[in-house]
Amino acid sequence: QLQAVAILVPRDFSDHAVERIDRTFKCIRIEHADPALVTDEMRRGVRGIAAFAGINAAMMDALPNLELIASFGVGYDSVDVGHAAAKNIMVTNTPDVLTEEVADTAIGLLINTVRDLPRAETWLRDGSWVRKGNYPLSRLTLRGRKAGIFGMGRIGQAIARRLEAFGLPVAYHNRRKVDGLSYQYHPTLKGLAEVVDTLISVAPGGASTEKAVNAEILSALGANGVFVNIGRGSTVDEAALAAALANGAIAAAGLDVFADEPNVPKALLDAPNTSLLPHVGSASDHTRRAMADLCVDNLVSWFTERRPLTSVPETVHVRARS
Ligand code: NDP
């Protein structure tokens, strides 16, 4: 009877997930998750949404029979979970299956930033190696660095394990100390930034982390400082970051995420000491397929067993209606 359950899927979604939803449920496509585009058929029938991001309160209100939002990705800051929880709507995400991939990307981005490898490759490809000789020595190195992780959760710990293997001491900041972790804990981000020279942010977006990495934190990191962001662009004051890169308050930055994607501030694009990626942390075929499967498995579990596989913490109390 799952074939009768209508699942709304905004465009720009995983092909693999769409194919599975189409095979299992009644799949209804919509251009964007925009209440103005909700038809009477959707209003009456839709019981689930599967989407990359961006489900606001108005969209939930436009679908009175909505029971579950299966969000694709581990970060769910663009879903209004407070409203979902209040309306007894379950929200699921896709944790764990992407952890190692994102940690790999973070390390790649860190090394690119410190050793300037993307520009070195361009030097080879554009013929500079032949015309001008060897690529200049990198100003920076990973050797001798001390790393700080802002957001020591699943991905933060996977990054920390890699950094340990690289021989770097690791410290971290969360709101709460993590039981059983031997890395040095700092109750404030400023305290962490003062004792490390390499700050890796993998904290979630949302009000509690908004622009947490600001001018004060960057100057605490220091002139040899390297900042890497693989978490969310909203956690950084980008204007302050651009200024710190320009005036030497820090040495370099590697960014996978931005406040207003896909728009990247010109000052960050033009800076000679940035390494930039277009939000590719989890973006391999292998890992996106695993995320798609977990997203759809949550829908299947909810509409057959009446329970989700991976609820976000804010909606664990939500119970199925029938
Ligand atoms: P977790 O929930 O396991 O970890 C998040 C960590 O951040 C927790 O340790 C939490 O600790 C800490 N944290 C949360 N809020 C704050 C705060 N206000 N101040 C300090 N620390 C805070 O999540 P994951 O590790 O699985 O994922 C982390 C984030 O990575 C995602 O939310 C997502 O935004 C981002 N991400 C980016 C990807 C990319 O493609 N670039 C891919 C996947 C994820 P505590 O609660 O004690 O504060």
Coordinates of C-alpha atoms and ligand atoms in Angstrom, one line a residue:
Q1 CA 0.0 0.0 0.0
L2 CA 3.1 2.3 -0.1
Q3 CA 2.2 3.0 -3.7
A4 CA -0.7 5.1 -2.4
V5 CA 1.5 7.3 -0.2
A6 CA 2.3 10.6 -1.9
I7 CA 5.9 11.9 -1.4
L8 CA 6.7 15.4 -2.6
V9 CA 10.2 15.8 -4.1
P10 CA 11.5 19.2 -5.2
R11 CA 13.6 19.3 -8.4
D12 CA 17.4 19.1 -8.1
F13 CA 17.4 15.9 -6.1
S14 CA 19.4 12.7 -6.2
D15 CA 18.5 10.6 -9.3
H16 CA 19.0 7.4 -7.3
A17 CA 16.6 8.6 -4.5
V18 CA 14.0 9.7 -7.1
E19 CA 14.2 6.4 -8.8
R20 CA 13.7 4.5 -5.6
I21 CA 10.9 6.8 -4.4
D22 CA 9.1 6.5 -7.8
R23 CA 9.3 2.7 -7.6
T24 CA 8.0 2.5 -4.0
F25 CA 5.7 5.4 -3.4
K26 CA 3.6 7.8 -5.4
C27 CA 6.3 10.4 -6.3
I28 CA 5.1 14.0 -7.0
R29 CA 7.7 16.5 -8.3
I30 CA 7.6 20.2 -7.6
E31 CA 9.9 22.9 -9.0
H32 CA 10.9 24.3 -5.5
A33 CA 9.7 23.7 -2.0
D34 CA 7.5 26.8 -2.3
P35 CA 4.0 27.0 -0.8
A36 CA 2.8 29.1 -3.8
L37 CA 3.4 26.0 -6.0
V38 CA 1.4 23.6 -3.9
T39 CA -1.6 22.3 -5.8
D40 CA -4.9 21.0 -4.3
E41 CA -3.8 17.4 -5.1
M42 CA -0.6 18.0 -3.1
R43 CA -2.4 19.7 -0.2
R44 CA -4.8 16.7 0.1
G45 CA -2.4 13.9 -0.6
V46 CA 1.2 14.6 0.4
R47 CA 2.4 12.7 3.6
G48 CA 6.1 13.0 3.1
I49 CA 8.8 15.2 1.6
A50 CA 12.2 14.2 0.4
A51 CA 14.5 17.2 -0.2
F52 CA 18.1 18.5 -0.2
A53 CA 17.2 21.4 2.1
G54 CA 15.1 24.4 2.6
I55 CA 11.7 23.4 4.1
N56 CA 10.3 26.4 6.0
A57 CA 7.2 26.7 8.2
A58 CA 5.0 28.0 5.4
M59 CA 5.7 25.0 3.3
M60 CA 4.8 22.7 6.2
D61 CA 1.6 24.7 6.8
A62 CA 0.7 24.3 3.2
L63 CA 0.6 20.5 3.5
P64 CA -1.8 19.6 6.3
N65 CA -1.2 15.8 6.0
L66 CA 2.6 16.0 6.1
E67 CA 4.1 13.5 8.6
L68 CA 7.7 13.2 7.6
I69 CA 10.5 15.4 6.1
A70 CA 13.3 13.2 5.0
S71 CA 16.2 15.7 4.6
F72 CA 19.1 14.7 2.4
G73 CA 22.4 15.5 4.2
V74 CA 23.4 15.6 7.9
G75 CA 23.1 19.3 8.3
Y76 CA 19.5 20.4 8.6
D77 CA 19.8 24.1 9.5
S78 CA 17.6 25.0 6.5
V79 CA 14.7 22.9 7.8
D80 CA 12.5 24.7 10.4
V81 CA 12.8 21.8 12.9
G82 CA 11.2 23.9 15.7
H83 CA 8.0 24.3 13.7
A84 CA 8.1 20.6 12.6
A85 CA 8.4 19.5 16.2
A86 CA 5.5 21.7 17.3
K87 CA 3.3 20.3 14.4
N88 CA 4.2 16.7 15.2
I89 CA 6.1 16.3 11.9
M90 CA 9.1 13.9 12.0
V91 CA 12.4 15.2 10.5
T92 CA 15.2 12.8 9.5
N93 CA 18.7 13.4 8.2
T94 CA 21.5 11.2 6.9
P95 CA 24.3 11.0 9.5
D96 CA 27.3 8.6 9.6
V97 CA 27.2 7.4 6.0
L98 CA 29.0 10.6 4.9
T99 CA 31.4 11.1 7.9
E100 CA 34.6 9.5 6.5
E101 CA 34.1 11.1 3.0
V102 CA 33.7 14.6 4.5
A103 CA 36.7 14.1 6.8
D104 CA 38.8 13.0 3.8
T105 CA 37.7 16.2 2.0
A106 CA 38.6 18.3 5.0
I107 CA 42.2 16.9 5.0
G108 CA 42.5 17.4 1.3
L109 CA 41.4 21.0 1.6
L110 CA 43.8 21.6 4.6
I111 CA 46.8 20.3 2.6
N112 CA 45.7 22.3 -0.5
T113 CA 45.6 25.4 1.6
V114 CA 48.9 25.0 3.4
R115 CA 51.0 23.6 0.5
D116 CA 49.3 25.5 -2.3
L117 CA 48.8 22.4 -4.4
P118 CA 46.0 23.6 -6.7
R119 CA 48.2 26.6 -7.9
A120 CA 51.2 24.2 -8.3
E121 CA 49.1 22.1 -10.6
T122 CA 48.0 25.1 -12.6
W123 CA 51.7 26.0 -12.9
L124 CA 52.4 22.6 -14.5
R125 CA 49.3 22.7 -16.8
D126 CA 49.8 26.2 -18.1
G127 CA 53.4 25.6 -19.1
S128 CA 55.0 27.7 -16.4
W129 CA 57.1 24.7 -15.3
V130 CA 58.7 24.6 -18.8
R131 CA 58.9 28.3 -19.3
K132 CA 59.8 29.6 -15.8
G133 CA 61.2 26.5 -13.9
N134 CA 60.2 25.1 -10.5
Y135 CA 57.1 26.2 -8.7
P136 CA 58.0 28.5 -5.7
L137 CA 58.4 26.9 -2.3
S138 CA 55.2 27.0 -0.3
R139 CA 55.2 29.6 2.5
L140 CA 53.4 27.3 4.8
T141 CA 53.6 23.7 6.0
L142 CA 51.6 21.2 8.0
R143 CA 54.7 20.3 10.0
G144 CA 54.8 21.7 13.5
R145 CA 51.1 22.8 13.5
K146 CA 48.6 22.4 16.3
A147 CA 45.1 21.7 15.2
G148 CA 41.8 22.9 16.8
I149 CA 38.4 21.5 15.8
F150 CA 35.3 23.6 16.2
G151 CA 32.5 21.0 16.3
M152 CA 33.9 17.7 17.6
G153 CA 31.0 15.5 16.6
R154 CA 31.0 12.6 14.2
I155 CA 32.9 14.4 11.4
G156 CA 35.1 16.3 13.8
Q157 CA 36.3 13.1 15.4
A158 CA 37.0 11.5 12.0
I159 CA 39.1 14.6 11.1
A160 CA 40.9 14.4 14.4
R161 CA 41.8 10.7 13.9
R162 CA 43.4 11.7 10.5
L163 CA 45.3 14.6 12.1
E164 CA 46.7 12.4 14.8
A165 CA 48.0 10.0 12.1
F166 CA 49.7 13.1 10.5
G167 CA 51.4 13.7 13.8
L168 CA 49.5 16.9 14.8
P169 CA 48.3 17.5 18.3
V170 CA 44.5 18.1 18.4
A171 CA 42.3 20.3 20.7
Y172 CA 38.6 21.1 20.3
H173 CA 35.6 23.3 21.3
N174 CA 32.0 22.2 21.6
R175 CA 29.4 23.4 24.1
R176 CA 29.9 20.2 26.0
K177 CA 33.1 18.1 26.6
V178 CA 32.8 14.8 24.8
D179 CA 33.1 11.8 27.3
G180 CA 35.9 9.5 26.6
L181 CA 37.9 11.8 24.2
S182 CA 41.4 12.5 25.3
Y183 CA 41.9 15.6 23.1
Q184 CA 42.2 18.9 25.0
Y185 CA 38.8 20.5 25.5
H186 CA 38.2 24.3 25.5
P187 CA 35.0 25.7 26.8
T188 CA 35.2 28.7 24.5
L189 CA 36.1 29.1 20.8
K190 CA 38.4 32.0 21.7
G191 CA 40.3 29.9 24.2
L192 CA 40.8 27.2 21.5
A193 CA 41.9 29.7 18.9
E194 CA 44.5 31.1 21.3
V195 CA 46.3 27.8 21.7
V196 CA 46.2 26.4 18.1
D197 CA 47.4 27.8 14.7
T198 CA 45.1 25.6 12.5
L199 CA 41.4 25.9 13.1
I200 CA 39.0 23.5 11.4
S201 CA 35.3 24.3 11.6
V202 CA 32.8 21.5 11.2
A203 CA 30.1 23.0 13.4
P204 CA 26.5 23.0 12.2
G205 CA 24.7 26.1 11.0
G206 CA 21.9 27.9 12.9
A207 CA 21.5 30.7 15.4
S208 CA 24.0 29.3 18.0
T209 CA 26.9 29.3 15.6
E210 CA 26.0 32.3 13.4
K211 CA 29.2 34.2 12.6
A212 CA 31.0 32.5 15.5
V213 CA 34.3 32.7 13.6
N214 CA 34.8 36.5 13.7
A215 CA 37.6 39.1 13.7
E216 CA 38.4 38.3 17.4
I217 CA 38.7 34.6 16.8
L218 CA 40.8 35.0 13.7
S219 CA 43.2 37.4 15.4
A220 CA 43.5 34.9 18.3
L221 CA 44.5 32.3 15.7
G222 CA 47.4 34.5 14.8
A223 CA 49.6 35.5 11.8
N224 CA 50.7 31.9 11.1
G225 CA 47.0 30.8 11.4
V226 CA 45.2 28.6 8.9
F227 CA 41.4 28.4 8.9
V228 CA 39.5 25.6 7.2
N229 CA 35.7 25.5 7.0
I230 CA 34.0 22.3 6.0
G231 CA 30.9 22.9 8.2
R232 CA 28.6 25.8 7.2
G233 CA 29.3 29.2 5.7
S234 CA 27.0 30.9 8.2
T235 CA 29.4 30.1 11.0
V236 CA 31.9 32.6 9.6
D237 CA 31.9 36.4 9.3
E238 CA 33.1 36.4 5.7
A239 CA 33.9 40.1 5.6
A240 CA 36.1 39.7 8.7
L241 CA 37.7 36.6 7.2
A242 CA 38.5 38.5 4.0
A243 CA 40.0 41.4 6.0
A244 CA 42.1 39.0 8.1
L245 CA 43.5 37.3 5.0
A246 CA 44.3 40.7 3.4
N247 CA 45.9 42.3 6.4
G248 CA 47.9 39.3 7.6
A249 CA 45.9 38.6 10.8
I250 CA 45.9 35.0 9.6
A251 CA 48.0 33.3 6.9
A252 CA 45.5 31.3 4.7
A253 CA 42.0 29.8 4.5
G254 CA 40.5 26.8 2.9
L255 CA 36.7 26.9 2.4
D256 CA 34.2 24.3 1.1
V257 CA 31.1 26.2 2.3
F258 CA 29.9 29.8 2.0
A259 CA 27.2 32.0 3.5
D260 CA 25.3 32.6 0.3
E261 CA 26.1 29.6 -2.0
P262 CA 26.8 29.5 -4.9
N263 CA 27.9 33.1 -4.6
V264 CA 31.4 33.5 -3.2
P265 CA 32.5 37.0 -2.1
K266 CA 35.0 38.5 -4.6
A267 CA 37.5 39.3 -1.9
L268 CA 37.8 35.6 -1.1
L269 CA 38.0 34.7 -4.8
D270 CA 40.7 37.2 -5.4
A271 CA 42.8 36.5 -2.3
P272 CA 46.1 34.8 -3.1
N273 CA 46.0 32.9 0.2
T274 CA 42.6 31.0 -0.2
S275 CA 41.8 27.5 -1.5
L276 CA 38.2 27.2 -2.4
L277 CA 35.9 24.3 -3.2
P278 CA 32.2 24.4 -4.3
H279 CA 30.7 22.5 -1.3
V280 CA 31.9 19.0 -2.3
G281 CA 32.5 17.6 1.2
S282 CA 30.3 14.5 0.7
A283 CA 30.1 14.8 -3.1
S284 CA 31.3 11.4 -4.4
D285 CA 29.0 9.1 -6.3
H286 CA 29.6 6.4 -3.6
T287 CA 28.7 8.5 -0.6
R288 CA 25.8 10.4 -2.2
R289 CA 24.2 7.0 -3.1
A290 CA 24.5 5.9 0.5
M291 CA 22.9 9.2 1.6
A292 CA 20.1 8.7 -0.9
D293 CA 19.5 5.2 0.4
L294 CA 19.3 6.3 4.0
C295 CA 17.0 9.2 3.0
V296 CA 14.6 6.8 1.3
D297 CA 15.0 4.1 3.9
N298 CA 13.7 6.6 6.5
L299 CA 10.6 7.1 4.3
V300 CA 10.1 3.3 4.0
S301 CA 10.6 2.7 7.7
W302 CA 8.2 5.5 8.7
F303 CA 5.4 4.4 6.4
T304 CA 5.7 0.7 7.1
E305 CA 7.1 0.4 10.7
R306 CA 5.8 3.8 11.9
R307 CA 9.3 4.8 13.1
P308 CA 12.2 6.6 11.5
L309 CA 15.8 5.3 11.3
T310 CA 17.6 8.5 11.9
S311 CA 15.5 11.2 13.5
V312 CA 17.1 14.6 14.2
P313 CA 17.3 15.2 18.0
E314 CA 14.6 17.9 17.9
T315 CA 11.9 15.5 16.6
V316 CA 12.7 12.2 18.4
H317 CA 9.5 12.6 20.5
V318 CA 7.3 12.7 17.4
R319 CA 5.0 9.7 17.0
A320 CA 3.2 8.4 14.0
R321 CA -0.4 9.5 13.7
S322 CA -2.2 6.3 13.1
Ligands
NDP1 P1 27.4 16.2 14.8 O1 26.1 16.7 15.3 O2 27.9 14.9 15.1 O3 28.5 17.2 15.4 C1 28.3 18.6 15.6 C2 29.2 19.1 16.7 O4 29.2 20.5 16.8 C3 28.8 18.5 18.0 O5 30.0 18.0 18.6 C4 28.3 19.7 18.8 O6 28.6 19.6 20.2 C5 29.0 20.9 18.1 N1 28.2 22.1 18.2 C6 26.9 22.3 17.8 N2 26.6 23.6 18.1 C7 27.6 24.2 18.7 C8 27.8 25.5 19.2 N3 26.8 26.4 19.2 N4 29.0 25.8 19.7 C9 30.0 24.9 19.8 N5 29.9 23.6 19.3 C10 28.7 23.3 18.8 O7 27.4 16.5 13.3 P2 28.3 16.0 12.1 O8 29.7 15.9 12.6 O9 27.7 14.7 11.5 O10 28.2 17.2 11.1 C11 28.6 18.5 11.4 C12 28.2 19.5 10.4 O11 29.0 19.3 9.2 C13 26.8 19.4 9.8 O12 25.8 20.0 10.6 C14 26.9 20.1 8.5 O13 26.6 21.5 8.6 C15 28.4 20.0 8.1 N6 28.6 19.2 6.9 C16 29.2 19.7 5.8 C17 29.4 18.9 4.7 C18 30.0 19.5 3.4 O14 29.7 19.0 2.3 N7 30.9 20.5 3.5 C19 28.9 17.5 4.6 C20 28.4 17.1 5.8 C21 28.2 17.8 6.9 P3 27.7 20.3 21.4 O15 26.3 20.0 21.0 O16 28.3 19.8 22.6 O17 28.0 21.8 21.2

